[in-house]
Each structure stands twice: as structure tokens, then as C-alpha cells.
XYZ file of C-alpha atoms in Angstrom:
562
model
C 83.072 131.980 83.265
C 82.858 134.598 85.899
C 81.744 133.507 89.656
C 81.969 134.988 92.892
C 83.864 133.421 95.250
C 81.043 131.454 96.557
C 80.322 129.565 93.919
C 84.241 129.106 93.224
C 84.090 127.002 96.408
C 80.779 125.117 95.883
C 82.546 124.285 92.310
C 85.796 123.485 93.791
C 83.677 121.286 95.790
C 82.191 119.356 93.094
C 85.592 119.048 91.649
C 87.082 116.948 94.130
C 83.735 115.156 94.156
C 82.782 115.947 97.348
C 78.918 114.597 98.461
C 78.338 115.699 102.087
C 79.598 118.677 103.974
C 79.309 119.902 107.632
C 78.466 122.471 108.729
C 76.982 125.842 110.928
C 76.284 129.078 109.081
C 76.883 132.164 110.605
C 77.462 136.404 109.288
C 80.583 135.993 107.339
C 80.176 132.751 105.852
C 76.569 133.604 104.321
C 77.378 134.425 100.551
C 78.735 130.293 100.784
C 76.111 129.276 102.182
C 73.616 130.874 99.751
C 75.544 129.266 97.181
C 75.866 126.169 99.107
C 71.795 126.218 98.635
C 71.689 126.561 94.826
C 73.248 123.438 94.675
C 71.530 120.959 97.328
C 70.618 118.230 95.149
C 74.433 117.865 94.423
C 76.036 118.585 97.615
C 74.272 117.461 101.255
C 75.036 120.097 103.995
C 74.178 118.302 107.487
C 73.356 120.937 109.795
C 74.641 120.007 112.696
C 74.169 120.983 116.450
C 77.530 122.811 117.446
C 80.698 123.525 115.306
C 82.654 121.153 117.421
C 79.989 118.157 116.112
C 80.488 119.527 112.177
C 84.316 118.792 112.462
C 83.906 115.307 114.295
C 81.605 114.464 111.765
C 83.898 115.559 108.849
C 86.356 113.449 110.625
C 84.450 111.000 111.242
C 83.488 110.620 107.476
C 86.879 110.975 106.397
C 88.279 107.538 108.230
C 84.797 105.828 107.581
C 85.219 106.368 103.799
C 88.813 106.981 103.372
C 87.931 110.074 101.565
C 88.581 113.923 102.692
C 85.720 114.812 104.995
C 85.019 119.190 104.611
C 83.396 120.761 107.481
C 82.590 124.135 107.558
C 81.576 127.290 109.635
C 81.622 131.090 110.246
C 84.006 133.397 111.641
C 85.294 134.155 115.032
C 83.420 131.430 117.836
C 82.170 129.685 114.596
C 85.877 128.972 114.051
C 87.112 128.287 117.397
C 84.685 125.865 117.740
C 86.174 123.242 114.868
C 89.499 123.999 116.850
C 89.226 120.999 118.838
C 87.847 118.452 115.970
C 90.821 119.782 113.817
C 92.805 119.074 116.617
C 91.434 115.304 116.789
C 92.200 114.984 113.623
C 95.745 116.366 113.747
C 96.977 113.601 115.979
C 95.073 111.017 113.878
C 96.534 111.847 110.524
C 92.660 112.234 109.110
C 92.642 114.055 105.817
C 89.845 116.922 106.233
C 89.329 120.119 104.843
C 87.609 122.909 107.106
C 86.177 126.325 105.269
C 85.411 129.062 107.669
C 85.049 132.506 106.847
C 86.401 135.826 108.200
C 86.032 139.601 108.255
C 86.211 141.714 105.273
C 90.318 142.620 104.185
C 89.900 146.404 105.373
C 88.547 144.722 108.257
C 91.262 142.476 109.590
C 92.912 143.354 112.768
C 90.522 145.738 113.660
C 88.996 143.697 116.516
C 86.190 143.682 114.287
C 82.753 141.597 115.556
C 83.436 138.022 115.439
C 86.617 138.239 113.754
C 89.881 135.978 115.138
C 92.887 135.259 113.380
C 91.867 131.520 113.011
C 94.891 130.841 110.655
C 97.093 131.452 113.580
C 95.268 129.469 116.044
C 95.062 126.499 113.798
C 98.569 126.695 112.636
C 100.244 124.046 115.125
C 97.431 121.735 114.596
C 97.004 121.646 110.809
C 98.741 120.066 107.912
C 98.952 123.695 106.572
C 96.339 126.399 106.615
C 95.663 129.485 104.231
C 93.701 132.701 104.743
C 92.486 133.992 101.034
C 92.345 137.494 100.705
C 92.306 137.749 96.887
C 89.600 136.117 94.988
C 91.486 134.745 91.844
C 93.747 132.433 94.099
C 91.094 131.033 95.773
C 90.176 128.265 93.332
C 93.707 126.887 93.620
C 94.188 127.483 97.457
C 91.159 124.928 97.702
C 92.517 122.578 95.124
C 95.804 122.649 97.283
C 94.128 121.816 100.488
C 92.425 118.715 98.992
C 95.936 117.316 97.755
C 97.731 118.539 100.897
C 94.839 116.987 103.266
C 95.251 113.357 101.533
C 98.641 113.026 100.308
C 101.405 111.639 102.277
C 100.867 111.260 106.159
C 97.166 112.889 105.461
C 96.058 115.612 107.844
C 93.346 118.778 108.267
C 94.012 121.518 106.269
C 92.369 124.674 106.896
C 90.530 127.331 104.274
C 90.018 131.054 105.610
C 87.991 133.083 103.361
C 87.095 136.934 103.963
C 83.964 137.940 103.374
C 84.352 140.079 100.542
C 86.507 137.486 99.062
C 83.033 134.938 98.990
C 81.166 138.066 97.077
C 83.911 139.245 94.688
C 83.939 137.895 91.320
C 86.493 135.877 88.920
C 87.552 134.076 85.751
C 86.595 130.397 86.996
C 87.780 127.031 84.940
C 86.949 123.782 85.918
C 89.894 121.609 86.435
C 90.261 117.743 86.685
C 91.094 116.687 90.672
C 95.418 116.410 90.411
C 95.977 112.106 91.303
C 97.374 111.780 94.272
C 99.936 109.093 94.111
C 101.759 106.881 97.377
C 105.068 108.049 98.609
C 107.456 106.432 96.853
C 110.519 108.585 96.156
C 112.276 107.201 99.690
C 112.082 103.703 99.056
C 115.844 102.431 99.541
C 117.041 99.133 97.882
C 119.092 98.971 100.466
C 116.965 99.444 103.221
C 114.555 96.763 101.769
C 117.447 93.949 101.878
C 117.945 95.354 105.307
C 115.078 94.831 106.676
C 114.735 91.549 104.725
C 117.519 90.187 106.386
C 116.826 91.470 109.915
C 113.585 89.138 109.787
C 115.440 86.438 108.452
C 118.341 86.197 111.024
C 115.341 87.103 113.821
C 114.140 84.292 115.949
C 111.696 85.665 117.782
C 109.895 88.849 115.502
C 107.221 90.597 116.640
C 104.962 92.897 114.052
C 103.545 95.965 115.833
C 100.674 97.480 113.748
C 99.562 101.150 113.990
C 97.364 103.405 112.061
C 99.293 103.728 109.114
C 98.264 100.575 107.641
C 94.525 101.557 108.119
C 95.845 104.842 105.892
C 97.346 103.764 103.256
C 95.033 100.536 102.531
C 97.411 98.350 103.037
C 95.887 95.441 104.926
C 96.091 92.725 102.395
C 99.840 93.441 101.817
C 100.347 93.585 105.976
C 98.153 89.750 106.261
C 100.703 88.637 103.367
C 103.690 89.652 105.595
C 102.420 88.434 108.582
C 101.854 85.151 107.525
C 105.271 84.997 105.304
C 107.465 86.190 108.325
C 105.189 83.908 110.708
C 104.909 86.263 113.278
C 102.605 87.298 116.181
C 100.743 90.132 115.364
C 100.039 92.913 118.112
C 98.448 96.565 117.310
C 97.928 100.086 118.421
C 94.374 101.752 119.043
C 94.743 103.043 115.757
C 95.764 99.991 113.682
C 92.747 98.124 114.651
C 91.086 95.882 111.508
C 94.599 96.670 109.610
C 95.011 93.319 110.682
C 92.197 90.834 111.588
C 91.408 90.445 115.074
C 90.134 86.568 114.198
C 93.444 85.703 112.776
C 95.462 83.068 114.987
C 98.772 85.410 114.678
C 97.026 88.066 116.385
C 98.111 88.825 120.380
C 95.776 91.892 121.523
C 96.322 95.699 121.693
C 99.734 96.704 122.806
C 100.117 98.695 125.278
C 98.652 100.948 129.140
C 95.388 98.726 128.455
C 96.718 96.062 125.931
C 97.235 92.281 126.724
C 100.009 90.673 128.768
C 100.796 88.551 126.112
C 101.187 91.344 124.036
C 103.415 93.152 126.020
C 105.412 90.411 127.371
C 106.022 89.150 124.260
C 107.002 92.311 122.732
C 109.433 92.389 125.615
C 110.703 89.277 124.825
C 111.280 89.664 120.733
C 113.987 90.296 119.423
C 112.960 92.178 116.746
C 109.965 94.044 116.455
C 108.803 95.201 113.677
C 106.664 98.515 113.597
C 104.146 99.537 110.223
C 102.965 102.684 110.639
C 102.967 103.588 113.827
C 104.251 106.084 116.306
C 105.387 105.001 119.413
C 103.062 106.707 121.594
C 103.528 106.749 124.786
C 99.944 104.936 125.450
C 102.114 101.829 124.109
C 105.837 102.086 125.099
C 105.310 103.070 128.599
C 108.242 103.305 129.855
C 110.320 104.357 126.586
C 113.827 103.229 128.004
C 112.147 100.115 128.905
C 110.455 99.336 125.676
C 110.867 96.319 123.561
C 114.686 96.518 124.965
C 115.923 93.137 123.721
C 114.635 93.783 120.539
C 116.290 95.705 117.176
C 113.501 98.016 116.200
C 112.567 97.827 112.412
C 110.432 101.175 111.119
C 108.141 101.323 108.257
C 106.329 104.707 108.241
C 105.707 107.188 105.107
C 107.233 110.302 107.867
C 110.784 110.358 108.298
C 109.870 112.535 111.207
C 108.798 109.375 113.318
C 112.025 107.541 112.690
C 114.132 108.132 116.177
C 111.288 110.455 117.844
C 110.037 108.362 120.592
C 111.741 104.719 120.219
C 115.995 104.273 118.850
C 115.232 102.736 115.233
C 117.967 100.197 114.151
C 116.994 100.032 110.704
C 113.972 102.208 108.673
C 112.033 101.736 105.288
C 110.443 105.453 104.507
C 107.395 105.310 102.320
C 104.008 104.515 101.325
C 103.898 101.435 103.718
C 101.432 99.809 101.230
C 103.958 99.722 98.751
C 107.005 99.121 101.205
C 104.951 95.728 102.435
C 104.426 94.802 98.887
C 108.265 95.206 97.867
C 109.125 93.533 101.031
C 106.406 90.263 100.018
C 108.295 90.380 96.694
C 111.741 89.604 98.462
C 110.972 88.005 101.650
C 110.597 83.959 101.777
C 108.795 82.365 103.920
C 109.735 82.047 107.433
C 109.373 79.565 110.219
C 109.090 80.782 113.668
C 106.714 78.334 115.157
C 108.768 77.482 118.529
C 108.006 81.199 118.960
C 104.994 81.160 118.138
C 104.251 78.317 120.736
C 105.514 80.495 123.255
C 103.775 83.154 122.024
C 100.381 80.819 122.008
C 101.230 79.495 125.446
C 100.834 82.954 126.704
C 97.616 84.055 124.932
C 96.115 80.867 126.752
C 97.209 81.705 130.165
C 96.522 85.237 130.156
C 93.253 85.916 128.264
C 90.966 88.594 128.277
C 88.412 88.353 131.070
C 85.745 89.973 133.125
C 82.734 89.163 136.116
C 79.651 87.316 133.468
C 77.550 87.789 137.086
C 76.186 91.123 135.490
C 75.992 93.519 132.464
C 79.351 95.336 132.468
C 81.020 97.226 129.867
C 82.985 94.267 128.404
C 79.705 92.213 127.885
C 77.834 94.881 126.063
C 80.974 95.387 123.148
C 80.505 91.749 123.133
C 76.837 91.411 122.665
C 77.221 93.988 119.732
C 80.380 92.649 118.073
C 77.558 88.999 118.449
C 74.347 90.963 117.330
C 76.621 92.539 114.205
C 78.418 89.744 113.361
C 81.428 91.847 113.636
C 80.100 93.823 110.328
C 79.888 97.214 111.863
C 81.238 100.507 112.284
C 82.127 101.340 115.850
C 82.827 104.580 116.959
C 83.577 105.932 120.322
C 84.221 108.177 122.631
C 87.724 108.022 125.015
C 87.532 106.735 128.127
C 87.244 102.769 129.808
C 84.278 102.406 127.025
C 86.925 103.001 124.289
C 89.351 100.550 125.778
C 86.751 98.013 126.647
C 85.557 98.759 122.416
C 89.173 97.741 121.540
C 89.494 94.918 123.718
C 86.417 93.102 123.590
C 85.200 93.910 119.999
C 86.841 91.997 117.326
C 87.856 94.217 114.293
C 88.568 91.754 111.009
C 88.489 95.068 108.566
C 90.224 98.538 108.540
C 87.818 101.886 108.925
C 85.632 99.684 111.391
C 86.906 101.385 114.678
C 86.797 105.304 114.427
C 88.425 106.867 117.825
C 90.193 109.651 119.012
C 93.427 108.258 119.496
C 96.020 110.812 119.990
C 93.701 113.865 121.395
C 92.003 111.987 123.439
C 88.645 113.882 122.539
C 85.957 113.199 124.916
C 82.872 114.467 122.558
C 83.729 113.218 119.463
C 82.451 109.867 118.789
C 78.945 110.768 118.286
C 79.540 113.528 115.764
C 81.779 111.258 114.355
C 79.336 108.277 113.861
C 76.614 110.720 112.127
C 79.821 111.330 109.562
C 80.766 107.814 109.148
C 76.836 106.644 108.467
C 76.747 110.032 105.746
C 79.604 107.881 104.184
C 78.715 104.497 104.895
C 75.338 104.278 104.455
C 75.346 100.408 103.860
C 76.720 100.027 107.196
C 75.488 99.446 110.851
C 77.038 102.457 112.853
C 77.312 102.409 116.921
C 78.594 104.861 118.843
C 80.092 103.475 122.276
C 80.261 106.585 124.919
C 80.860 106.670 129.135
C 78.055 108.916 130.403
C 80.348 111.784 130.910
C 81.286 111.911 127.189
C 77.953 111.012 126.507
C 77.017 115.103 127.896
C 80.018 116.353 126.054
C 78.193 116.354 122.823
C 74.738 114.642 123.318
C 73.121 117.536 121.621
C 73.878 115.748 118.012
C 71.071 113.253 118.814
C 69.353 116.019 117.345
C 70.867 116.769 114.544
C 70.515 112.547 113.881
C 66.309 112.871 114.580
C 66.558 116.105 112.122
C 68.259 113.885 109.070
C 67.096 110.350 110.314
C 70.615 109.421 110.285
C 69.988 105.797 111.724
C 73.035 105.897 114.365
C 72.889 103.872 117.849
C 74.515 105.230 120.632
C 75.082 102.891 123.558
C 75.687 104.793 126.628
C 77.498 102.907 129.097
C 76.832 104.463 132.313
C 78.032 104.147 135.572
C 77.244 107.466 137.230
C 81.259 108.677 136.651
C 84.168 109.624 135.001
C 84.965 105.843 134.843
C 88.583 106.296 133.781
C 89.752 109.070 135.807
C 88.412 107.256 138.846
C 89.652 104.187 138.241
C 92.727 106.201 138.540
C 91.743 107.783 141.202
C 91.111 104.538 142.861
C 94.522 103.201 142.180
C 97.340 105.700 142.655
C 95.011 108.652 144.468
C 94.375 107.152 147.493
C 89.949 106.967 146.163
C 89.903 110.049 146.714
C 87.143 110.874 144.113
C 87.640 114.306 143.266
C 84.951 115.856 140.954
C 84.291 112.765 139.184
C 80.991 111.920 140.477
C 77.965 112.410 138.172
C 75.432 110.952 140.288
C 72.825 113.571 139.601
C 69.366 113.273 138.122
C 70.049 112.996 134.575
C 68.215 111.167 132.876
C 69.839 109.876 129.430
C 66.174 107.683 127.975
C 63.952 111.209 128.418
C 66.692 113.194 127.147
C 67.126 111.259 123.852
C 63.183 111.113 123.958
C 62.896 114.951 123.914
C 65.322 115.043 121.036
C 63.343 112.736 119.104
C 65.170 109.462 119.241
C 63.967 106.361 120.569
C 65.301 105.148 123.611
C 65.777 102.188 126.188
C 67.836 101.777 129.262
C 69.014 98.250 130.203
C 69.961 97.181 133.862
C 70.147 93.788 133.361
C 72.135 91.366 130.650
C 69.172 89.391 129.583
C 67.376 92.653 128.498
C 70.429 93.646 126.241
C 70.210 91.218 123.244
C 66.754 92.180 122.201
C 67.164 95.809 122.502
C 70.241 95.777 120.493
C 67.964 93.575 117.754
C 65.603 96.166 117.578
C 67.304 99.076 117.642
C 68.940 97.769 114.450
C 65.808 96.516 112.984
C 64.429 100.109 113.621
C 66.713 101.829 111.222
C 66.401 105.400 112.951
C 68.664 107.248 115.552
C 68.086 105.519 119.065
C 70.002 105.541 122.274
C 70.497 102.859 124.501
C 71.395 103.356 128.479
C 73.222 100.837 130.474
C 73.993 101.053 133.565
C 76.831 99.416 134.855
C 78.711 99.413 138.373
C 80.543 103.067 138.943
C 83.409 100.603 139.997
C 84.244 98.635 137.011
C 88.013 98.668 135.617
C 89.808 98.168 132.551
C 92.284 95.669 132.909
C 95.314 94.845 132.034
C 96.760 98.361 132.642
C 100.557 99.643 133.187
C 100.832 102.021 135.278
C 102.076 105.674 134.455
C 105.715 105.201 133.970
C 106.122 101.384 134.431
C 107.475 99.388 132.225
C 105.239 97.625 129.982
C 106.148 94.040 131.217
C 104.742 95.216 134.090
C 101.239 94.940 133.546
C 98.927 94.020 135.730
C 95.390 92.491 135.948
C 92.723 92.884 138.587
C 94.207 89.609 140.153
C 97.553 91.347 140.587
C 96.494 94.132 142.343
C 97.637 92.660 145.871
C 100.715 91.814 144.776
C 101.169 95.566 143.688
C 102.363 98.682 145.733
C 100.956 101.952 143.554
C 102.238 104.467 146.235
């Protein structure tokens, strides 16, 4: 049948059985969004308050659900504005497709209004981005993206339409969504009984978990392992609920803010062995330094990551889903419980603590991972809140903990949590945010009041950049440069004004039953705690130590920071 190109996409759409898109319409991208409104009681557009909050939220319903998340918006600033969310979601490996639209062909580097060569912008931060000039390829360009965005190491992929593209018409024929199937093709024999018999001749292993195994679904096969090489279990930002936080094998986050007995004892293994992760330099530290005793063990679906960061001795490339359950098939069980001992020893003399005087950061994730039973989704924002979120909050499933891990991106948690609740409706969804991230973006409260998309945000606010100052404080000499927000902001009228309902909580008794309600409430609210300005996340390394050289806020005396 013949379609314009705007009702190609809204089909291609349906194809690939997309529900919920995101979204800002603008000039160019009009004829989609006209057809975009033909077909409302199949697809949900959420209007949302700022471009940058439509590809958070795509994002944010891609690692909820596990599914692509599609954000969309117009040309020029319309597409500059997803820029950063694409980013986010570069460095995260989060499968998301964003549409925009441009200029007219005869228009095209003509400095024409609101027109930008988005393609080339995007193209270090994208899986792999088209512009579609020609309307009969653009019903496969968009099938591409999908399979692109989600196969393999997923990733954003990015759509350009011109305009005249979205009005011009063409032979359209449905088509059946192409399977996407795990890596497999890399899968060595040989480097299975390698790695099989590196754990066996190990005595003291160590199984570093990273986001990979939150990717590919592969948390049952990863508990198996675990369990049958009888192993601590530490974990990146991005692996958290891969493996469960509640199990006895588990040691903490690894890593500038993870525990000591994490990174002692990955200093101390002699083998450590890394699914689906990255070596970032958030965990190694210092990379010469890093797990030094230790033959290094890779399973990742990139070859790219083998080598990059951290000297592999020995790799399995694939689909670490199916690597873990090849490796189950051939691995017997293990006994390393004099390790383990050691390893236990550890996790009892250097717990996690914090003052109980007073409501601080750490007791509010607590309170919530208590008031949720640990069933929710948490997202956040990046900052001492995040760490504090993946310290003190105890993640037993993957997609529970959506963060921007690799960007960094202060702004995107609460764009984010409106996308995860779109996906996962049956779930309780916080977002955990510092005050200062809490401005970045604070405008999508209203785009929650406008949909009644039942999201909390806890603000946790101490009146400052918490993390840079905390910096500041220890290697800066306090001096406290532009990280002050001690101004006359107030967080409970703003929320108000934007039609949420709000609270702010100064003390730890008056915590508990706000939380209670605010759940019981089932509509956006926003809750405001203040906390000292001076509060820290510990442990930390510093910038360039070694990570056996942690330290805790006991420590600090013993330290010289320079």
C-alpha cells in the first residue's frame, strides 16, 4: 500500500512493537507527528518537558524493560538537545532508537532555519546513525536501527529524516521484526577449557561483575557460577542486581567508592574473573596497580574490551549468558572456603557505616530499600546520592538500579524514572537526586503531574554540589569554589507549583511515614531532605591511588592528600 513517510515510521513502529515513545514536536518533524496522532490508542507519545528529558526517558525505559526505548524530536536545537541522553546511553550500552527530523534535501547545507547536520554530531556517540533522504529506504533504515540498537553490545542508534522525506509517498509492506539472536559465533572450545582450568588451579578467585550481565539476562547463569566456583562476588555500578546483593558471596561495589573488602580482596586474588565489564577507571584506579597478583580472566560479547584498560591473560568472547552457561556445563564444583574465610573476615571488620545521630544520605536509601522491601526501581542521578544508592540499597534483581554510569549525566535520573514507570508500570519507581541535579532537569515533575506518572523523587539536599566539594574538601585545600547553592530555592513550593505533592523532612523520625504515603498516594510527589552540606561518601580512593588504598572517614588522619 502506498504511505508517506510518516506513516512508514508510525508502522515501522508498530512493527517492532513499540508502546511508548518520547518525545518534543517541532517544524520539521510535524508530518510524524500528525501521523503519530492517528494512531494514539496504539502508540503513547509522553510529551515531555525538554528534549534532553525525552532521551533519558527513552533510556530510561530501555534498561527498565530491557526493550529498545525510541525518543524523538525536531530538527536543529530539537536535535542537539537528545545529544547528551544519546550520549548517556552510549557509555551504558542502552539499546535506543532516536527519530529527529531535518531540513528538506534541496535544503541541506544551506544554513537553513533550524537545520544541523545531527548525523555528524551524533556519530562518535552512536552505535551507527543514518540520515534518509529517499523515501523508499526508509522503512528498512528503521528496521536496521532496531536490530543494530539491541543486538550485540546494544547501543543508541540514530534516525534523521528530511522533511520532505516524512511527506513523500511509497510502496509500504509490513514485515515480521528480524530475531535477534546472542553472540555466539566467537565462542572458543578452547578458550572455555581455558578458563575452566584457570578457576580450577586458582586458590583465591575473585568474580568481578559489570553491566553486561544485567544485558544479556544472564543472572541466573552468573548465581550458578558463583556458587559452583565458590567465589566472592564484587560488582561495578553497572552490574548491580546481576548478582544479589543479599547473597553471602557478595563483597560490595568495587572500586573509587566501593568497599575495602572489595578492593583488598581483589588485590589479593589471584585470579579475578571479570563478566561483562569494562575496566573503568571508576574501579581500577590505578590501572598498573590493579588486581596485580591476579591472572585476569575476560568474558565480554566486545572483543574491543579485551586488553583496552586491564592486560587479559585469558578471554571468552560472546554472549556472556551463553558463555556462563557453557562454562556451568564444564566447570565442577569448587571449594575455596579458606578464602572465603578470609574474604568473610574482612567484610566483618570493614563494613559499611555512617553517623545514625541524624538523617543523612545513607539512612534515607536505607529507609526506602526497608519501606520497599527491596522491590523497587531506583533511579538516580550522579553524584554522593548515586554512590550512597549503590552502597546502602540492596539490589537482589537486574534492571532495579538505572544510573548514568559512564557519562556521568547529572539530569538524567528523573527523565529516566518517568521512562522506567512507562515500562514498568507494576513497579514502585524512586528517583534519588543531590539538589544540584535535582535543578538540572526538575522541570519533568511536570511532565509526571501532566500524565500522572506516579514517580517519587527524593531530593537529598544539602545546599551543594556534595561530590565536588567533598573533593574540594579533601585534595583542594576547602576551598569551595562555585559549589555553594545556598540560595532561596525552595524544592516543596516548586514541586507544588508543578502540581506534585510534596514534603520536606529534617528529621529521621519524620522519614518513614512520608515515604509510606507517598507510595500509598500513587501520583508524582517529591520529597526534600535536608542533610548536612558536609556529609561524605566513604570508602573512596583517591584520584590515582591504588585501589588497596582506600580509605574511610577514620583514615583520614593517617592520610596526606597534598
Amino acid at each position: 500500500m502506498q504511505l508517506t513517510g510518516s506513516e512508514i515510521i508510525i508502522e515501522c513502529l508498530k512493527e517492532q512493537g513499540v508502546d511508548t515513545v518520547f518525545g518534543y514536536p517541532g517544524g520539521t518533524i510535524l508530518n510524524v507527528y500528525d501521523a503519530l496522532y492517528k494512531h494514539s490508542d496504539e502508540i503513547t507519545h509522553i510529551l515531555t518537558s525538554h528534549e534532553q528529558g525525552a532521551a533519558h526517558a527513552a533510556d530510561g525505559y530501555a534498561r527498565a524493560t530491557g526493550k529498545v526505548g525510541v525518543c524523538m524530536a525536531t530538527s536543529g536545537p530539537g536535535a542537539t538537545n537528545l545529544v547528551t541522553g544519546i550520549a548517556t546511553a552510549y557509555m551504558d550500552s542502552v539499546p535506543v532508537v532516536a527519530i529527529t527530523a531535518n531540513v528538506a534535501v534541496n535544503l541541506l547545507g544551506k544554513d537553513t532555519f533550524q537545520e544541523v547536520d545531527i548525523a555528524g554530531i551524533t556519530m562518535p556517540i552512536t552505535k551507527h546513525n543514518y540520515i534518509v533522504k529517499d523515501v523508499t529506504k526508509l522503512a528498512d533504515t528503521i528496521r536496521a536501527a532496531f536490530i543494530i540498537a539491541k543486538s550485540g553490545r546494544p547501543g543508541p542508534v540514530l534516525v534523521d529524516v528530511t522533511k520532505d522525506v516524512t511527506a513523500n509517498t511509497t510502496e509500504y509492506t509490513a514485515k515480521t521484526p528480524e530475531s535477534v539472536l546472542p553472540v555466539t559465533d566467537r565462542i572458543r572450545e578452547e578458550d572455555l577449557e581455558t578458563a575452566v582450568s584457570m578457576i580450577q588451579e586458582s586458590k583465591k578467585p575473585f568474580l568481578y561483575v559489570g553491566g553486561g550481565a544485567v544485558i544479556s539476562e544472564a543472572w541466573q547463569e552468573l548465581r550458578e557460577f558463583a556458587h559452583k566456583a565458590d567465589c566472592p562476588v564484587t560488582d561495578s555500578l553497572m552490574g548491580k542486581g546481576a548478582f544479589d546483593g543479599n547473597d553471602p558471596l557478595y563483597t560490595g561495589m568495587l572500586g573509587m567508592h566501593g568497599t575495602k573488602t572489595s578492593n583488598y580482596g581483589v588485590t589479593q586474588c589471584d585470579l579475578l574473573i571479570t563478566v561483562g565489564a569494562r575496566f573503568s577507571d571508576r574501579v581500577t584506579g590505578n590501572a598498573k596497580k590493579f588486581a596485580e597478583h591476579a591472572k585476569v580472566l575476560q568474558l565480554d560479547v566486545d572483543p574491543a574490551e579485551i586488553n583496552k584498560n586491564v592486560r587479559t591473560h585469558a578471554s571468552v568472547i560472546g554472549d556472556v549468558k551463553v558463555v556462563l552457561q557453557k562454562l556451568n556445563q564444564r566447570l565442577e564444583q569448587q571449594d575455596h572456603s579458606q578464602w572465603l574465610a578470609e574474604i568473610n573476615g574482612m567484610k566483618e571488620k570493614f563494613p559499611l557505616h555512617y553517623d545514625d545521630s541524624r538523617l543523612t544520605g545513607p539512612y534515607v536509601i536505607e529507609k526506602i530499600y526497608e519501606v520497599t522491601g527491596g522491590d523497587a526501581l531506583i533511579c538516580t542521578e550522579v553524584g554522593q546520592h548515586q554512590m550512597w544508592a549503590a552502597q546502602f540499597y540492596k539490589y537482589s534483581r537486574p534492571r532495579t538500579l538505572l544510573t548514568s554510569g559512564g557519562l556521568g549525566t547529572m539530569g538524567y535520573g528523573l527523565g529516566a524514572s518517568l521512562g522506567a514507570k512507562m515500562g514498568r508500570k507494576d513497579k514502585t519507581v524512586f528517583n534519588i537526586a543531590g539538589d544540584g541535579c535535582f535543578r538540572m532537569n526538575m522541570n519533568e515533575i511536570a511532565t509526571a503531574t501532566r500524565y500522572n506518572i506516579p514517580v517519587i523523587q527524593v531530593v537529598l539536599n544539602n545546599h551543594v554540589l556534595g561530590m565536588v566539594r567533598q573533593w574540594q574538601t579533601l585534595f583542594y585545600g576547602q576551598r569551595y569554589s562555585a559549589t555553594v547553592l545556598n540560595d532561596a530555592v525552595d524544592f516543596v513550593k516548586l514541586a507544588e507549583a508543578m502540581g506534585a505533592k510534596a514534603y520536606r523532612v529534617t528529621k529521621k523520625e519524620e522519614l518513614e511515614p512520608v515515604l509510606k504515603e507517598a507510595m500509598e498516594l500513587n501520583i508524582p510527589v517529591v520529597i526534600d531532605c535536608q542533610i548536612d552540606c558536609d556529609d561524605k561518601v566513604f570508602p573512596m580512593v583517591a584520584p590515582g591511588a591504588a585501589i588497596s588504598e582506600c580509605f574511610a572517614e577514620e583514615d583520614l588522619n593517617k592520610k596526606d592528600f597534598g
